[in-house]
Amino acid sequence: MGTGQAGRGGIVALTACIGIWLVGSGTAERIGPPLPSPAEALAGGGQPGYPGGIDPLPGSPPVRVRIPSIGVDAPLTGLGLGADGSLDVPPPARRDLAGWYRDGATPGAVGTAVVVGHVDHASGPAVFYRLGALRRGAAIEVRRADGRTAVFTVHAVEVYDADRFPDTRVYGPSPRAELRVITCGGDFSPRTGYEGNVVVFAHLTGTY
């Protein structure tokens, strides 16, 4: 992401526009999307020296994201920043659509690429409803416009309160090819919606 301020603003905007289904169905107290367990967090609270990464690819826009272990297979749309510096979000009516930050790194290229999507929709779960159920070692596949598919391996899954979102930890630059996949999560308020975000940390481990 371009800056910490833009990153945090984008997450706030994403949080504010979802949670409609839980409010409308009156089920906020009984159900909700899965959340990561402490076992999936970054070791020691910092970036790990994970093995198995490969050299970054040249830049190329992504067109689709697949996460087989949680049943995600979704088209991607490019997202920019609004006038207030916050990240745009996919149209709320498109429960099947995810977005990527088009002014940052492209998935598979050097740097930290960012993909976001809604957790729910007015009529039910949306594209990243089960994101918090991901575990270390899971694969994320991003098909690119150049015909190549970048394969990422998850090395951590965390949940953060919106008012303590660690911008640098999530969006900071990297000399490797890394990916962050983000949706809403954490506590839920019928008045304000989700009060945090689920963040998946992954790194490039293969291509085909």
PDB file of C-alpha atoms in Angstrom:
ATOM      1  CA  MET A   1       0.000   0.000   0.000  1.00  0.00           C
ATOM      2  CA  GLY A   2       1.205   3.492  -0.624  1.00  0.00           C
ATOM      3  CA  THR A   3       1.373   4.783   2.969  1.00  0.00           C
ATOM      4  CA  GLY A   4       0.384   3.754   6.417  1.00  0.00           C
ATOM      5  CA  GLN A   5      -2.290   6.428   6.492  1.00  0.00           C
ATOM      6  CA  ALA A   6      -3.799   5.203   3.252  1.00  0.00           C
ATOM      7  CA  GLY A   7      -3.628   1.626   4.477  1.00  0.00           C
ATOM      8  CA  ARG A   8      -5.415   2.343   7.730  1.00  0.00           C
ATOM      9  CA  GLY A   9      -8.025   4.497   6.025  1.00  0.00           C
ATOM     10  CA  GLY A  10      -8.730   1.703   3.574  1.00  0.00           C
ATOM     11  CA  ILE A  11      -9.282  -0.802   6.341  1.00  0.00           C
ATOM     12  CA  VAL A  12     -11.670   1.523   8.153  1.00  0.00           C
ATOM     13  CA  ALA A  13     -13.654   1.987   4.941  1.00  0.00           C
ATOM     14  CA  LEU A  14     -13.810  -1.762   4.381  1.00  0.00           C
ATOM     15  CA  THR A  15     -15.006  -2.363   7.916  1.00  0.00           C
ATOM     16  CA  ALA A  16     -17.721   0.244   7.689  1.00  0.00           C
ATOM     17  CA  CYS A  17     -19.439  -1.178   4.619  1.00  0.00           C
ATOM     18  CA  ILE A  18     -20.059  -4.771   5.689  1.00  0.00           C
ATOM     19  CA  GLY A  19     -21.906  -6.620   8.402  1.00  0.00           C
ATOM     20  CA  ILE A  20     -25.318  -5.865   6.897  1.00  0.00           C
ATOM     21  CA  TRP A  21     -26.327  -9.526   6.791  1.00  0.00           C
ATOM     22  CA  LEU A  22     -25.672 -10.156  10.484  1.00  0.00           C
ATOM     23  CA  VAL A  23     -27.617  -7.040  11.467  1.00  0.00           C
ATOM     24  CA  GLY A  24     -30.525  -7.707   9.140  1.00  0.00           C
ATOM     25  CA  SER A  25     -30.871 -11.376  10.070  1.00  0.00           C
ATOM     26  CA  GLY A  26     -30.606 -10.768  13.791  1.00  0.00           C
ATOM     27  CA  THR A  27     -27.917 -13.416  14.069  1.00  0.00           C
ATOM     28  CA  ALA A  28     -24.997 -11.308  15.249  1.00  0.00           C
ATOM     29  CA  GLU A  29     -24.980 -12.981  18.673  1.00  0.00           C
ATOM     30  CA  ARG A  30     -25.170 -16.524  17.341  1.00  0.00           C
ATOM     31  CA  ILE A  31     -22.954 -16.782  14.300  1.00  0.00           C
ATOM     32  CA  GLY A  32     -20.143 -15.018  12.575  1.00  0.00           C
ATOM     33  CA  PRO A  33     -17.209 -15.665  10.282  1.00  0.00           C
ATOM     34  CA  PRO A  34     -14.385 -17.863  11.617  1.00  0.00           C
ATOM     35  CA  LEU A  35     -11.447 -16.200  13.333  1.00  0.00           C
ATOM     36  CA  PRO A  36      -7.816 -17.343  13.352  1.00  0.00           C
ATOM     37  CA  SER A  37      -6.467 -19.154  16.400  1.00  0.00           C
ATOM     38  CA  PRO A  38      -3.387 -17.906  18.286  1.00  0.00           C
ATOM     39  CA  ALA A  39      -1.436 -20.785  16.737  1.00  0.00           C
ATOM     40  CA  GLU A  40      -1.662 -19.106  13.325  1.00  0.00           C
ATOM     41  CA  ALA A  41      -0.168 -15.773  14.445  1.00  0.00           C
ATOM     42  CA  LEU A  42       3.242 -14.409  13.507  1.00  0.00           C
ATOM     43  CA  ALA A  43       5.868 -16.018  15.726  1.00  0.00           C
ATOM     44  CA  GLY A  44       7.006 -13.645  18.449  1.00  0.00           C
ATOM     45  CA  GLY A  45       4.848 -10.858  17.062  1.00  0.00           C
ATOM     46  CA  GLY A  46       7.259 -10.040  14.235  1.00  0.00           C
ATOM     47  CA  GLN A  47       7.993 -11.000  10.647  1.00  0.00           C
ATOM     48  CA  PRO A  48       9.323 -14.583  10.520  1.00  0.00           C
ATOM     49  CA  GLY A  49      12.329 -15.807   8.561  1.00  0.00           C
ATOM     50  CA  TYR A  50      10.204 -18.255   6.630  1.00  0.00           C
ATOM     51  CA  PRO A  51      11.775 -20.790   4.263  1.00  0.00           C
ATOM     52  CA  GLY A  52      10.782 -21.719   0.751  1.00  0.00           C
ATOM     53  CA  GLY A  53      10.378 -18.365  -0.992  1.00  0.00           C
ATOM     54  CA  ILE A  54      11.323 -17.919  -4.640  1.00  0.00           C
ATOM     55  CA  ASP A  55      12.540 -14.961  -6.672  1.00  0.00           C
ATOM     56  CA  PRO A  56       9.858 -12.370  -7.525  1.00  0.00           C
ATOM     57  CA  LEU A  57       8.214 -12.254 -10.937  1.00  0.00           C
ATOM     58  CA  PRO A  58       7.998  -9.216 -13.217  1.00  0.00           C
ATOM     59  CA  GLY A  59       4.970  -7.056 -12.513  1.00  0.00           C
ATOM     60  CA  SER A  60       1.650  -8.016 -14.097  1.00  0.00           C
ATOM     61  CA  PRO A  61      -1.920  -7.160 -13.032  1.00  0.00           C
ATOM     62  CA  PRO A  62      -3.833  -9.969 -11.314  1.00  0.00           C
ATOM     63  CA  VAL A  63      -7.142 -11.179 -12.707  1.00  0.00           C
ATOM     64  CA  ARG A  64      -8.328 -13.915 -10.320  1.00  0.00           C
ATOM     65  CA  VAL A  65      -7.640 -15.279  -6.841  1.00  0.00           C
ATOM     66  CA  ARG A  66      -8.129 -18.874  -5.701  1.00  0.00           C
ATOM     67  CA  ILE A  67      -7.859 -20.213  -2.152  1.00  0.00           C
ATOM     68  CA  PRO A  68      -8.794 -23.885  -2.538  1.00  0.00           C
ATOM     69  CA  SER A  69      -8.855 -24.782   1.164  1.00  0.00           C
ATOM     70  CA  ILE A  70     -11.712 -22.330   1.873  1.00  0.00           C
ATOM     71  CA  GLY A  71     -13.491 -22.534  -1.470  1.00  0.00           C
ATOM     72  CA  VAL A  72     -12.552 -19.108  -2.870  1.00  0.00           C
ATOM     73  CA  ASP A  73     -12.370 -18.656  -6.655  1.00  0.00           C
ATOM     74  CA  ALA A  74     -13.032 -15.014  -7.435  1.00  0.00           C
ATOM     75  CA  PRO A  75     -12.330 -12.367 -10.073  1.00  0.00           C
ATOM     76  CA  LEU A  76     -10.219  -9.379  -9.046  1.00  0.00           C
ATOM     77  CA  THR A  77     -10.826  -5.712  -9.757  1.00  0.00           C
ATOM     78  CA  GLY A  78      -8.302  -2.899  -9.367  1.00  0.00           C
ATOM     79  CA  LEU A  79      -8.862  -0.491  -6.468  1.00  0.00           C
ATOM     80  CA  GLY A  80      -7.504   3.001  -5.951  1.00  0.00           C
ATOM     81  CA  LEU A  81      -7.663   5.563  -3.179  1.00  0.00           C
ATOM     82  CA  GLY A  82     -10.552   7.916  -2.490  1.00  0.00           C
ATOM     83  CA  ALA A  83     -10.206  11.657  -2.007  1.00  0.00           C
ATOM     84  CA  ASP A  84      -9.740  11.106   1.735  1.00  0.00           C
ATOM     85  CA  GLY A  85      -6.840   8.704   1.172  1.00  0.00           C
ATOM     86  CA  SER A  86      -8.837   5.589   2.007  1.00  0.00           C
ATOM     87  CA  LEU A  87      -8.801   2.489  -0.133  1.00  0.00           C
ATOM     88  CA  ASP A  88     -11.805   1.940  -2.356  1.00  0.00           C
ATOM     89  CA  VAL A  89     -13.641  -1.361  -1.897  1.00  0.00           C
ATOM     90  CA  PRO A  90     -15.373  -3.734  -4.311  1.00  0.00           C
ATOM     91  CA  PRO A  91     -19.052  -2.907  -4.935  1.00  0.00           C
ATOM     92  CA  PRO A  92     -21.051  -4.211  -1.931  1.00  0.00           C
ATOM     93  CA  ALA A  93     -23.547  -5.879  -4.267  1.00  0.00           C
ATOM     94  CA  ARG A  94     -20.786  -8.088  -5.740  1.00  0.00           C
ATOM     95  CA  ARG A  95     -20.390 -10.758  -3.078  1.00  0.00           C
ATOM     96  CA  ASP A  96     -18.201 -12.815  -5.439  1.00  0.00           C
ATOM     97  CA  LEU A  97     -15.673 -10.054  -6.220  1.00  0.00           C
ATOM     98  CA  ALA A  98     -12.333  -9.233  -4.558  1.00  0.00           C
ATOM     99  CA  GLY A  99     -10.085  -6.247  -5.205  1.00  0.00           C
ATOM    100  CA  TRP A 100      -6.367  -5.491  -5.323  1.00  0.00           C
ATOM    101  CA  TYR A 101      -4.567  -2.215  -4.665  1.00  0.00           C
ATOM    102  CA  ARG A 102      -3.530  -1.243  -8.174  1.00  0.00           C
ATOM    103  CA  ASP A 103      -1.018   1.443  -7.142  1.00  0.00           C
ATOM    104  CA  GLY A 104       1.008  -0.988  -5.042  1.00  0.00           C
ATOM    105  CA  ALA A 105       2.944  -4.125  -5.896  1.00  0.00           C
ATOM    106  CA  THR A 106       1.221  -6.613  -8.184  1.00  0.00           C
ATOM    107  CA  PRO A 107       0.920 -10.116  -6.697  1.00  0.00           C
ATOM    108  CA  GLY A 108       4.083 -12.071  -7.426  1.00  0.00           C
ATOM    109  CA  ALA A 109       6.267  -9.000  -8.016  1.00  0.00           C
ATOM    110  CA  VAL A 110       8.711  -7.693  -5.428  1.00  0.00           C
ATOM    111  CA  GLY A 111       6.998  -5.920  -2.547  1.00  0.00           C
ATOM    112  CA  THR A 112       3.811  -6.318  -0.531  1.00  0.00           C
ATOM    113  CA  ALA A 113       0.696  -6.796  -2.665  1.00  0.00           C
ATOM    114  CA  VAL A 114      -2.712  -6.192  -1.075  1.00  0.00           C
ATOM    115  CA  VAL A 115      -5.997  -8.001  -1.841  1.00  0.00           C
ATOM    116  CA  VAL A 116      -9.239  -7.133  -0.026  1.00  0.00           C
ATOM    117  CA  GLY A 117     -12.807  -8.373  -0.085  1.00  0.00           C
ATOM    118  CA  HIS A 118     -16.064  -8.324   1.831  1.00  0.00           C
ATOM    119  CA  VAL A 119     -16.794 -10.841   4.558  1.00  0.00           C
ATOM    120  CA  ASP A 120     -20.559 -10.695   4.112  1.00  0.00           C
ATOM    121  CA  HIS A 121     -23.335  -9.166   2.062  1.00  0.00           C
ATOM    122  CA  ALA A 122     -26.928  -8.126   2.633  1.00  0.00           C
ATOM    123  CA  SER A 123     -28.117 -11.668   1.904  1.00  0.00           C
ATOM    124  CA  GLY A 124     -25.317 -13.801   3.337  1.00  0.00           C
ATOM    125  CA  PRO A 125     -21.600 -14.619   3.324  1.00  0.00           C
ATOM    126  CA  ALA A 126     -19.355 -12.932   0.746  1.00  0.00           C
ATOM    127  CA  VAL A 127     -16.074 -13.836  -0.921  1.00  0.00           C
ATOM    128  CA  PHE A 128     -13.805 -13.808   2.164  1.00  0.00           C
ATOM    129  CA  TYR A 129     -16.277 -15.058   4.773  1.00  0.00           C
ATOM    130  CA  ARG A 130     -14.032 -18.001   5.679  1.00  0.00           C
ATOM    131  CA  LEU A 131     -10.700 -16.167   5.471  1.00  0.00           C
ATOM    132  CA  GLY A 132     -10.135 -16.502   9.216  1.00  0.00           C
ATOM    133  CA  ALA A 133     -10.250 -20.300   8.862  1.00  0.00           C
ATOM    134  CA  LEU A 134      -7.022 -20.359   6.836  1.00  0.00           C
ATOM    135  CA  ARG A 135      -4.048 -22.118   8.404  1.00  0.00           C
ATOM    136  CA  ARG A 136      -0.310 -21.845   7.943  1.00  0.00           C
ATOM    137  CA  GLY A 137       0.824 -23.706   4.857  1.00  0.00           C
ATOM    138  CA  ALA A 138      -2.384 -23.096   2.884  1.00  0.00           C
ATOM    139  CA  ALA A 139      -1.997 -22.091  -0.767  1.00  0.00           C
ATOM    140  CA  ILE A 140      -3.274 -18.897  -2.383  1.00  0.00           C
ATOM    141  CA  GLU A 141      -3.154 -18.789  -6.192  1.00  0.00           C
ATOM    142  CA  VAL A 142      -3.301 -15.540  -8.135  1.00  0.00           C
ATOM    143  CA  ARG A 143      -3.727 -15.720 -11.896  1.00  0.00           C
ATOM    144  CA  ARG A 144      -2.138 -12.763 -13.679  1.00  0.00           C
ATOM    145  CA  ALA A 145      -2.704 -10.971 -16.975  1.00  0.00           C
ATOM    146  CA  ASP A 146       0.593 -12.351 -18.316  1.00  0.00           C
ATOM    147  CA  GLY A 147      -0.850 -15.886 -18.155  1.00  0.00           C
ATOM    148  CA  ARG A 148       1.225 -16.961 -15.163  1.00  0.00           C
ATOM    149  CA  THR A 149      -0.202 -18.004 -11.811  1.00  0.00           C
ATOM    150  CA  ALA A 150       1.660 -16.893  -8.686  1.00  0.00           C
ATOM    151  CA  VAL A 151       1.365 -19.387  -5.829  1.00  0.00           C
ATOM    152  CA  PHE A 152       1.683 -18.045  -2.295  1.00  0.00           C
ATOM    153  CA  THR A 153       2.008 -19.989   0.955  1.00  0.00           C
ATOM    154  CA  VAL A 154       0.340 -18.652   4.085  1.00  0.00           C
ATOM    155  CA  HIS A 155       2.764 -18.071   6.958  1.00  0.00           C
ATOM    156  CA  ALA A 156       0.418 -16.322   9.402  1.00  0.00           C
ATOM    157  CA  VAL A 157      -3.212 -15.317   9.956  1.00  0.00           C
ATOM    158  CA  GLU A 158      -4.023 -12.590  12.484  1.00  0.00           C
ATOM    159  CA  VAL A 159      -6.941 -10.438  13.634  1.00  0.00           C
ATOM    160  CA  TYR A 160      -6.542  -6.805  14.725  1.00  0.00           C
ATOM    161  CA  ASP A 161      -8.807  -4.220  16.305  1.00  0.00           C
ATOM    162  CA  ALA A 162      -9.329  -1.356  13.864  1.00  0.00           C
ATOM    163  CA  ASP A 163      -8.029   1.244  16.304  1.00  0.00           C
ATOM    164  CA  ARG A 164      -4.789  -0.716  16.802  1.00  0.00           C
ATOM    165  CA  PHE A 165      -4.178  -1.784  13.218  1.00  0.00           C
ATOM    166  CA  PRO A 166      -0.385  -2.224  12.670  1.00  0.00           C
ATOM    167  CA  ASP A 167       0.101  -0.411   9.364  1.00  0.00           C
ATOM    168  CA  THR A 168       3.829  -1.045   9.021  1.00  0.00           C
ATOM    169  CA  ARG A 169       3.563  -4.705   9.931  1.00  0.00           C
ATOM    170  CA  VAL A 170       0.840  -5.291   7.340  1.00  0.00           C
ATOM    171  CA  TYR A 171       1.731  -2.892   4.524  1.00  0.00           C
ATOM    172  CA  GLY A 172       5.459  -2.349   5.029  1.00  0.00           C
ATOM    173  CA  PRO A 173       7.831  -2.820   2.065  1.00  0.00           C
ATOM    174  CA  SER A 174       9.484  -6.166   1.456  1.00  0.00           C
ATOM    175  CA  PRO A 175      12.460  -7.224  -0.690  1.00  0.00           C
ATOM    176  CA  ARG A 176      10.526 -10.419  -1.453  1.00  0.00           C
ATOM    177  CA  ALA A 177       7.196 -11.078  -3.131  1.00  0.00           C
ATOM    178  CA  GLU A 178       4.578 -11.053  -0.373  1.00  0.00           C
ATOM    179  CA  LEU A 179       0.798 -10.948  -0.257  1.00  0.00           C
ATOM    180  CA  ARG A 180      -1.725  -9.672   2.270  1.00  0.00           C
ATOM    181  CA  VAL A 181      -5.359 -10.734   2.030  1.00  0.00           C
ATOM    182  CA  ILE A 182      -7.679  -8.679   4.219  1.00  0.00           C
ATOM    183  CA  THR A 183     -11.314  -8.709   5.260  1.00  0.00           C
ATOM    184  CA  CYS A 184     -13.344  -7.635   8.270  1.00  0.00           C
ATOM    185  CA  GLY A 185     -13.503  -9.594  11.490  1.00  0.00           C
ATOM    186  CA  GLY A 186     -13.100  -9.458  15.221  1.00  0.00           C
ATOM    187  CA  ASP A 187     -15.883  -8.253  17.502  1.00  0.00           C
ATOM    188  CA  PHE A 188     -19.178  -7.274  15.921  1.00  0.00           C
ATOM    189  CA  SER A 189     -21.493  -4.434  16.924  1.00  0.00           C
ATOM    190  CA  PRO A 190     -25.017  -4.184  15.476  1.00  0.00           C
ATOM    191  CA  ARG A 191     -24.530  -0.392  15.550  1.00  0.00           C
ATOM    192  CA  THR A 192     -21.111  -0.035  13.922  1.00  0.00           C
ATOM    193  CA  GLY A 193     -20.431  -3.415  12.286  1.00  0.00           C
ATOM    194  CA  TYR A 194     -17.169  -5.323  12.532  1.00  0.00           C
ATOM    195  CA  GLU A 195     -14.590  -3.733  14.793  1.00  0.00           C
ATOM    196  CA  GLY A 196     -11.451  -5.259  13.332  1.00  0.00           C
ATOM    197  CA  ASN A 197      -9.819  -7.029  10.427  1.00  0.00           C
ATOM    198  CA  VAL A 198      -8.518 -10.482   9.579  1.00  0.00           C
ATOM    199  CA  VAL A 199      -5.162 -10.321   7.791  1.00  0.00           C
ATOM    200  CA  VAL A 200      -3.519 -13.234   5.990  1.00  0.00           C
ATOM    201  CA  PHE A 201       0.269 -13.034   5.485  1.00  0.00           C
ATOM    202  CA  ALA A 202       1.676 -15.076   2.593  1.00  0.00           C
ATOM    203  CA  HIS A 203       4.822 -15.250   0.464  1.00  0.00           C
ATOM    204  CA  LEU A 204       5.561 -16.401  -3.081  1.00  0.00           C
ATOM    205  CA  THR A 205       6.601 -20.077  -3.253  1.00  0.00           C
ATOM    206  CA  GLY A 206       5.812 -21.159  -6.810  1.00  0.00           C
ATOM    207  CA  THR A 207       4.461 -20.352 -10.261  1.00  0.00           C
ATOM    208  CA  TYR A 208       2.819 -22.219 -13.107  1.00  0.00           C
TER     209      TYR A 208
END
